[in-house]
Amino acid sequence: MADERKGMIYTIFTYAIWGILPIYWKQVGHVASDEILTSRIFWAFWLTLAFIFLIKGGKLLLADIKTLWKSKKSFFTLMLASYLITANWFLYIFAVTNDRIVETSLGYYVNPLVSVLLGVFFLKEKLTPAIKVAFGLAAVGVIIMTASYGTFPWLAFGMAFSFAFYGLIKKTIKLNALRGLALETLFVLPLAIIYYAYLFYTGQAAFLHGSGTTDLLLILSGAATALPLVLFATGAPLIPMYMIGFLQYIAPSLMLIIGVLIYGESFGLIEIISFSLIWCALILFTASKIIQVRATKKDKVKAAA
């Protein structure tokens, strides 16, 4: 029980950090989204690498690289995952810095349902009646929002699908979260360095050309990326999967509150109706998963008896 409590605390902190990160990105909102992303990749790699060597994990990192290189399929699959998570980061940063935090919230609410959908198509998983109803409710919510806005919420679904595909790929490659982040950022690091060189050459870089506060925030963007992943890697193994599934809604809920209450983004009747349908879908989805896990546990206990 002590381990489970510790796992819950670490996991809650993880999702809380992810939930309040829009406030952090707003502080560098005067910097172009592409440079914020470049800084995040560049500094996440070096700070993560430094931390790995600090905890004496350098040999394990080299062993991971050798193992990956032996299996070219795993190597290039992880490379694809790195570009998917980079795309996700860009869409997220772009949305936050362009006053669309509520849409990021929608994206991360919808993400679990998209993950299930990918599981059906790629892993041949079966949908339970409860999850089918949940999909229907979420679809109606999105249709109402789309009809009201006149445009499809592409940012939200871009984030949901890129993260869902990233999660699907990561299921096939077992890597420590911290060392995995170092490898994923390593794949896109050359592009980040080239792009930063281009920004400096053309005089468009904000880094080292503005205030010291901006420079510090851009450097610490790497820590803002790595810290929650370290917490998650520590806490997630200590608690059941259904609990992780339930706690993950902390992040989009905080994003929604921040977007509406702090930054005054629109959240009228249409948004309330749409989000209510999506929330009902998620409650039904989560409840069905909890019931399924408990039923599986009971069957195992009976089989053992």
CSV table of C-alpha atoms in Angstrom, one decimal:
chain,number,residue,atom,x,y,z
A,1,MET,CA,0.0,0.0,0.0
A,2,ALA,CA,2.9,2.4,0.8
A,3,ASP,CA,4.3,1.8,-2.8
A,4,GLU,CA,0.9,2.4,-4.3
A,5,ARG,CA,0.4,5.6,-2.4
A,6,LYS,CA,3.9,6.8,-3.5
A,7,GLY,CA,3.0,5.9,-7.1
A,8,MET,CA,-0.2,7.8,-6.9
A,9,ILE,CA,1.6,10.9,-5.6
A,10,TYR,CA,4.3,10.8,-8.3
A,11,THR,CA,1.6,10.2,-11.0
A,12,ILE,CA,-0.6,13.0,-9.7
A,13,PHE,CA,2.4,15.4,-9.8
A,14,THR,CA,3.2,14.3,-13.3
A,15,TYR,CA,-0.3,15.1,-14.7
A,16,ALA,CA,-0.5,18.3,-12.6
A,17,ILE,CA,2.8,19.5,-14.1
A,18,TRP,CA,1.5,18.7,-17.6
A,19,GLY,CA,-1.7,20.5,-16.8
A,20,ILE,CA,-0.1,23.8,-15.7
A,21,LEU,CA,2.6,23.8,-18.4
A,22,PRO,CA,0.5,26.2,-20.6
A,23,ILE,CA,1.3,28.9,-18.1
A,24,TYR,CA,5.0,28.2,-18.7
A,25,TRP,CA,4.7,28.3,-22.4
A,26,LYS,CA,2.7,31.5,-22.2
A,27,GLN,CA,5.7,33.2,-20.6
A,28,VAL,CA,7.6,32.6,-23.8
A,29,GLY,CA,4.6,33.4,-26.0
A,30,HIS,CA,6.6,36.2,-27.6
A,31,VAL,CA,9.0,33.6,-29.1
A,32,ALA,CA,7.9,31.9,-32.3
A,33,SER,CA,6.5,28.4,-31.8
A,34,ASP,CA,9.2,26.8,-34.1
A,35,GLU,CA,12.0,28.3,-31.9
A,36,ILE,CA,10.3,27.1,-28.7
A,37,LEU,CA,10.1,23.6,-30.1
A,38,THR,CA,13.7,23.7,-31.2
A,39,SER,CA,14.8,24.9,-27.8
A,40,ARG,CA,12.7,22.2,-26.1
A,41,ILE,CA,14.3,19.4,-28.3
A,42,PHE,CA,17.9,20.8,-27.9
A,43,TRP,CA,17.8,21.4,-24.1
A,44,ALA,CA,15.7,18.3,-23.3
A,45,PHE,CA,18.4,16.2,-24.9
A,46,TRP,CA,21.4,17.7,-23.1
A,47,LEU,CA,19.7,18.1,-19.7
A,48,THR,CA,18.4,14.5,-19.9
A,49,LEU,CA,21.8,13.2,-21.0
A,50,ALA,CA,23.5,15.1,-18.1
A,51,PHE,CA,21.0,13.6,-15.6
A,52,ILE,CA,21.5,10.1,-17.0
A,53,PHE,CA,25.2,10.3,-16.5
A,54,LEU,CA,24.6,11.9,-13.0
A,55,ILE,CA,22.7,8.8,-11.9
A,56,LYS,CA,25.4,6.6,-13.6
A,57,GLY,CA,23.1,5.4,-16.4
A,58,GLY,CA,25.6,6.1,-19.2
A,59,LYS,CA,26.4,2.4,-19.7
A,60,LEU,CA,22.7,1.5,-19.8
A,61,LEU,CA,22.1,4.2,-22.4
A,62,LEU,CA,24.9,2.8,-24.6
A,63,ALA,CA,23.5,-0.7,-24.2
A,64,ASP,CA,20.0,0.6,-25.3
A,65,ILE,CA,21.6,2.1,-28.4
A,66,LYS,CA,23.4,-1.1,-29.3
A,67,THR,CA,20.2,-3.2,-28.7
A,68,LEU,CA,18.2,-0.8,-30.9
A,69,TRP,CA,20.9,-0.9,-33.7
A,70,LYS,CA,20.8,-4.7,-33.8
A,71,SER,CA,17.1,-4.5,-34.6
A,72,LYS,CA,16.8,-2.1,-37.5
A,73,LYS,CA,13.0,-2.3,-37.3
A,74,SER,CA,13.0,-1.1,-33.6
A,75,PHE,CA,15.6,1.6,-34.5
A,76,PHE,CA,13.5,3.1,-37.3
A,77,THR,CA,10.3,2.6,-35.4
A,78,LEU,CA,11.6,4.6,-32.5
A,79,MET,CA,12.8,7.2,-34.9
A,80,LEU,CA,9.2,7.5,-36.3
A,81,ALA,CA,8.0,7.8,-32.7
A,82,SER,CA,10.4,10.7,-32.0
A,83,TYR,CA,9.0,12.6,-35.0
A,84,LEU,CA,5.4,11.9,-33.9
A,85,ILE,CA,6.1,13.3,-30.4
A,86,THR,CA,7.9,16.3,-31.9
A,87,ALA,CA,4.8,17.0,-34.1
A,88,ASN,CA,2.7,16.7,-30.9
A,89,TRP,CA,4.9,19.1,-29.1
A,90,PHE,CA,4.7,21.6,-31.9
A,91,LEU,CA,0.9,21.5,-32.2
A,92,TYR,CA,0.6,21.9,-28.4
A,93,ILE,CA,3.0,24.8,-28.2
A,94,PHE,CA,1.4,26.5,-31.2
A,95,ALA,CA,-2.1,26.1,-29.7
A,96,VAL,CA,-1.0,27.5,-26.3
A,97,THR,CA,0.8,30.5,-27.7
A,98,ASN,CA,-2.1,31.3,-30.0
A,99,ASP,CA,-4.7,31.4,-27.3
A,100,ARG,CA,-6.2,27.9,-28.0
A,101,ILE,CA,-5.6,26.2,-24.6
A,102,VAL,CA,-9.2,24.9,-24.5
A,103,GLU,CA,-8.5,23.1,-27.8
A,104,THR,CA,-5.4,21.5,-26.3
A,105,SER,CA,-7.6,20.3,-23.4
A,106,LEU,CA,-10.1,18.8,-25.9
A,107,GLY,CA,-7.2,17.0,-27.7
A,108,TYR,CA,-6.0,15.3,-24.5
A,109,TYR,CA,-9.5,14.4,-23.4
A,110,VAL,CA,-10.1,12.7,-26.8
A,111,ASN,CA,-6.7,11.0,-26.8
A,112,PRO,CA,-7.7,7.9,-24.8
A,113,LEU,CA,-10.6,7.2,-27.2
A,114,VAL,CA,-8.4,7.6,-30.2
A,115,SER,CA,-5.9,5.2,-28.6
A,116,VAL,CA,-8.7,2.6,-28.3
A,117,LEU,CA,-9.6,3.2,-31.9
A,118,LEU,CA,-6.0,2.5,-33.0
A,119,GLY,CA,-6.0,-0.6,-30.9
A,120,VAL,CA,-9.0,-1.9,-32.8
A,121,PHE,CA,-7.4,-1.2,-36.2
A,122,PHE,CA,-3.8,-2.2,-35.5
A,123,LEU,CA,-4.0,-4.6,-32.6
A,124,LYS,CA,-7.3,-6.2,-33.4
A,125,GLU,CA,-8.8,-5.4,-30.0
A,126,LYS,CA,-12.5,-5.7,-29.6
A,127,LEU,CA,-14.8,-2.9,-28.5
A,128,THR,CA,-17.2,-3.5,-25.7
A,129,PRO,CA,-20.8,-2.1,-25.9
A,130,ALA,CA,-19.9,0.5,-23.3
A,131,ILE,CA,-17.0,1.8,-25.3
A,132,LYS,CA,-19.1,1.9,-28.5
A,133,VAL,CA,-21.6,4.1,-26.6
A,134,ALA,CA,-18.7,6.3,-25.3
A,135,PHE,CA,-17.4,6.7,-28.9
A,136,GLY,CA,-20.9,7.8,-30.0
A,137,LEU,CA,-21.2,10.4,-27.3
A,138,ALA,CA,-17.8,11.8,-28.0
A,139,ALA,CA,-18.5,11.9,-31.7
A,140,VAL,CA,-21.7,13.9,-31.2
A,141,GLY,CA,-19.9,16.3,-28.9
A,142,VAL,CA,-17.2,16.9,-31.6
A,143,ILE,CA,-19.8,17.3,-34.4
A,144,ILE,CA,-21.7,19.9,-32.3
A,145,MET,CA,-18.5,21.8,-31.8
A,146,THR,CA,-17.5,21.6,-35.4
A,147,ALA,CA,-20.9,22.8,-36.6
A,148,SER,CA,-20.8,25.7,-34.2
A,149,TYR,CA,-17.2,26.8,-35.1
A,150,GLY,CA,-17.6,26.1,-38.8
A,151,THR,CA,-14.2,24.4,-38.8
A,152,PHE,CA,-13.0,21.0,-37.6
A,153,PRO,CA,-10.9,21.3,-34.4
A,154,TRP,CA,-7.8,20.0,-36.3
A,155,LEU,CA,-5.3,21.1,-33.6
A,156,ALA,CA,-7.1,19.0,-30.9
A,157,PHE,CA,-7.2,16.0,-33.2
A,158,GLY,CA,-3.7,16.5,-34.5
A,159,MET,CA,-2.5,16.3,-30.9
A,160,ALA,CA,-4.7,13.4,-30.0
A,161,PHE,CA,-3.7,11.3,-33.1
A,162,SER,CA,0.0,12.1,-33.0
A,163,PHE,CA,0.2,11.2,-29.3
A,164,ALA,CA,-2.0,8.0,-29.8
A,165,PHE,CA,0.2,6.8,-32.6
A,166,TYR,CA,3.3,7.6,-30.5
A,167,GLY,CA,1.8,5.5,-27.7
A,168,LEU,CA,1.0,2.7,-30.0
A,169,ILE,CA,4.6,2.6,-31.3
A,170,LYS,CA,6.0,2.8,-27.7
A,171,LYS,CA,4.0,-0.3,-26.8
A,172,THR,CA,6.2,-2.3,-29.1
A,173,ILE,CA,9.5,-0.9,-27.8
A,174,LYS,CA,10.4,-1.4,-24.1
A,175,LEU,CA,12.6,1.4,-23.0
A,176,ASN,CA,13.3,3.2,-19.7
A,177,ALA,CA,11.3,6.5,-19.9
A,178,LEU,CA,14.4,8.8,-19.2
A,179,ARG,CA,16.8,7.0,-21.5
A,180,GLY,CA,14.0,6.7,-24.1
A,181,LEU,CA,13.5,10.5,-24.0
A,182,ALA,CA,17.3,11.0,-24.6
A,183,LEU,CA,17.1,8.7,-27.6
A,184,GLU,CA,14.0,10.2,-29.0
A,185,THR,CA,15.4,13.7,-28.8
A,186,LEU,CA,18.7,12.5,-30.2
A,187,PHE,CA,16.9,11.5,-33.4
A,188,VAL,CA,15.6,15.0,-34.0
A,189,LEU,CA,18.6,16.8,-32.4
A,190,PRO,CA,20.4,17.3,-35.8
A,191,LEU,CA,17.4,19.0,-37.3
A,192,ALA,CA,17.1,21.2,-34.2
A,193,ILE,CA,20.8,22.2,-34.4
A,194,ILE,CA,20.5,23.0,-38.1
A,195,TYR,CA,17.3,25.0,-37.6
A,196,TYR,CA,18.8,26.9,-34.7
A,197,ALA,CA,21.9,27.7,-36.9
A,198,TYR,CA,19.5,29.0,-39.6
A,199,LEU,CA,17.6,31.2,-37.0
A,200,PHE,CA,20.9,32.7,-35.8
A,201,TYR,CA,22.2,33.2,-39.3
A,202,THR,CA,19.0,35.0,-40.5
A,203,GLY,CA,18.9,37.0,-37.2
A,204,GLN,CA,15.5,35.5,-36.3
A,205,ALA,CA,16.6,33.8,-33.1
A,206,ALA,CA,15.1,35.1,-29.8
A,207,PHE,CA,17.7,33.1,-27.7
A,208,LEU,CA,20.6,35.3,-26.7
A,209,HIS,CA,19.0,38.3,-28.5
A,210,GLY,CA,16.4,39.2,-25.9
A,211,SER,CA,16.1,39.3,-22.1
A,212,GLY,CA,17.9,36.9,-19.8
A,213,THR,CA,14.6,35.7,-18.5
A,214,THR,CA,13.6,34.5,-22.0
A,215,ASP,CA,16.9,32.7,-22.4
A,216,LEU,CA,16.5,31.0,-19.0
A,217,LEU,CA,12.9,29.9,-19.8
A,218,LEU,CA,14.0,28.5,-23.2
A,219,ILE,CA,16.8,26.5,-21.5
A,220,LEU,CA,14.6,25.3,-18.8
A,221,SER,CA,12.0,24.1,-21.4
A,222,GLY,CA,14.2,20.9,-21.5
A,223,ALA,CA,13.7,20.4,-17.8
A,224,ALA,CA,10.0,21.1,-18.2
A,225,THR,CA,9.9,18.2,-20.7
A,226,ALA,CA,12.1,15.8,-18.7
A,227,LEU,CA,10.9,16.2,-15.1
A,228,PRO,CA,7.3,15.0,-15.6
A,229,LEU,CA,8.6,12.0,-17.6
A,230,VAL,CA,11.0,11.1,-14.7
A,231,LEU,CA,8.1,11.3,-12.2
A,232,PHE,CA,5.8,9.3,-14.4
A,233,ALA,CA,8.5,6.6,-14.9
A,234,THR,CA,8.9,6.4,-11.1
A,235,GLY,CA,5.2,6.4,-10.2
A,236,ALA,CA,3.4,4.5,-13.0
A,237,PRO,CA,4.9,1.0,-12.3
A,238,LEU,CA,3.6,1.3,-8.7
A,239,ILE,CA,-0.1,1.7,-9.5
A,240,PRO,CA,-2.6,-0.3,-11.6
A,241,MET,CA,-3.3,0.7,-15.2
A,242,TYR,CA,-6.9,1.7,-14.6
A,243,MET,CA,-5.7,4.2,-12.0
A,244,ILE,CA,-3.3,5.7,-14.5
A,245,GLY,CA,-6.2,6.0,-16.9
A,246,PHE,CA,-8.3,7.8,-14.3
A,247,LEU,CA,-5.6,10.2,-13.2
A,248,GLN,CA,-4.7,11.2,-16.8
A,249,TYR,CA,-7.7,13.5,-16.9
A,250,ILE,CA,-6.1,15.8,-14.4
A,251,ALA,CA,-4.0,17.4,-17.1
A,252,PRO,CA,-6.7,18.4,-19.6
A,253,SER,CA,-9.0,19.5,-16.8
A,254,LEU,CA,-6.3,21.9,-15.5
A,255,MET,CA,-5.7,23.1,-19.1
A,256,LEU,CA,-9.4,23.8,-19.5
A,257,ILE,CA,-9.5,25.7,-16.2
A,258,ILE,CA,-6.4,27.7,-17.0
A,259,GLY,CA,-7.6,28.5,-20.5
A,260,VAL,CA,-11.0,29.7,-19.4
A,261,LEU,CA,-10.3,31.3,-16.0
A,262,ILE,CA,-6.8,32.7,-16.4
A,263,TYR,CA,-6.6,33.5,-20.1
A,264,GLY,CA,-10.3,34.2,-20.7
A,265,GLU,CA,-10.7,31.9,-23.6
A,266,SER,CA,-14.3,31.3,-24.9
A,267,PHE,CA,-16.3,28.6,-23.2
A,268,GLY,CA,-20.0,29.2,-23.9
A,269,LEU,CA,-23.1,27.0,-24.1
A,270,ILE,CA,-21.9,25.1,-27.2
A,271,GLU,CA,-18.6,24.3,-25.5
A,272,ILE,CA,-20.4,23.2,-22.3
A,273,ILE,CA,-22.7,20.9,-24.3
A,274,SER,CA,-19.8,19.4,-26.4
A,275,PHE,CA,-17.5,18.9,-23.5
A,276,SER,CA,-20.3,17.5,-21.3
A,277,LEU,CA,-20.9,14.8,-23.9
A,278,ILE,CA,-17.2,14.1,-24.1
A,279,TRP,CA,-16.9,14.0,-20.3
A,280,CYS,CA,-19.8,11.5,-20.2
A,281,ALA,CA,-18.0,9.4,-22.8
A,282,LEU,CA,-14.8,9.4,-20.7
A,283,ILE,CA,-16.7,8.5,-17.5
A,284,LEU,CA,-18.4,5.6,-19.3
A,285,PHE,CA,-15.0,4.6,-20.9
A,286,THR,CA,-13.1,4.7,-17.6
A,287,ALA,CA,-15.8,2.9,-15.6
A,288,SER,CA,-16.0,0.1,-18.2
A,289,LYS,CA,-12.2,-0.3,-18.0
A,290,ILE,CA,-12.2,-0.5,-14.2
A,291,ILE,CA,-15.0,-3.1,-14.2
A,292,GLN,CA,-13.1,-5.1,-16.9
A,293,VAL,CA,-9.9,-5.0,-14.8
A,294,ARG,CA,-11.6,-6.1,-11.6
A,295,ALA,CA,-13.5,-8.9,-13.4
A,296,THR,CA,-10.1,-10.1,-14.8
A,297,LYS,CA,-8.6,-10.1,-11.3
A,298,LYS,CA,-11.5,-12.1,-9.9
A,299,ASP,CA,-11.2,-14.7,-12.7
A,300,LYS,CA,-7.5,-15.0,-11.9
A,301,VAL,CA,-8.2,-15.5,-8.2
A,302,LYS,CA,-10.8,-18.1,-8.9
A,303,ALA,CA,-8.5,-19.9,-11.3
A,304,ALA,CA,-5.7,-19.9,-8.7
A,305,ALA,CA,-8.1,-21.2,-6.0
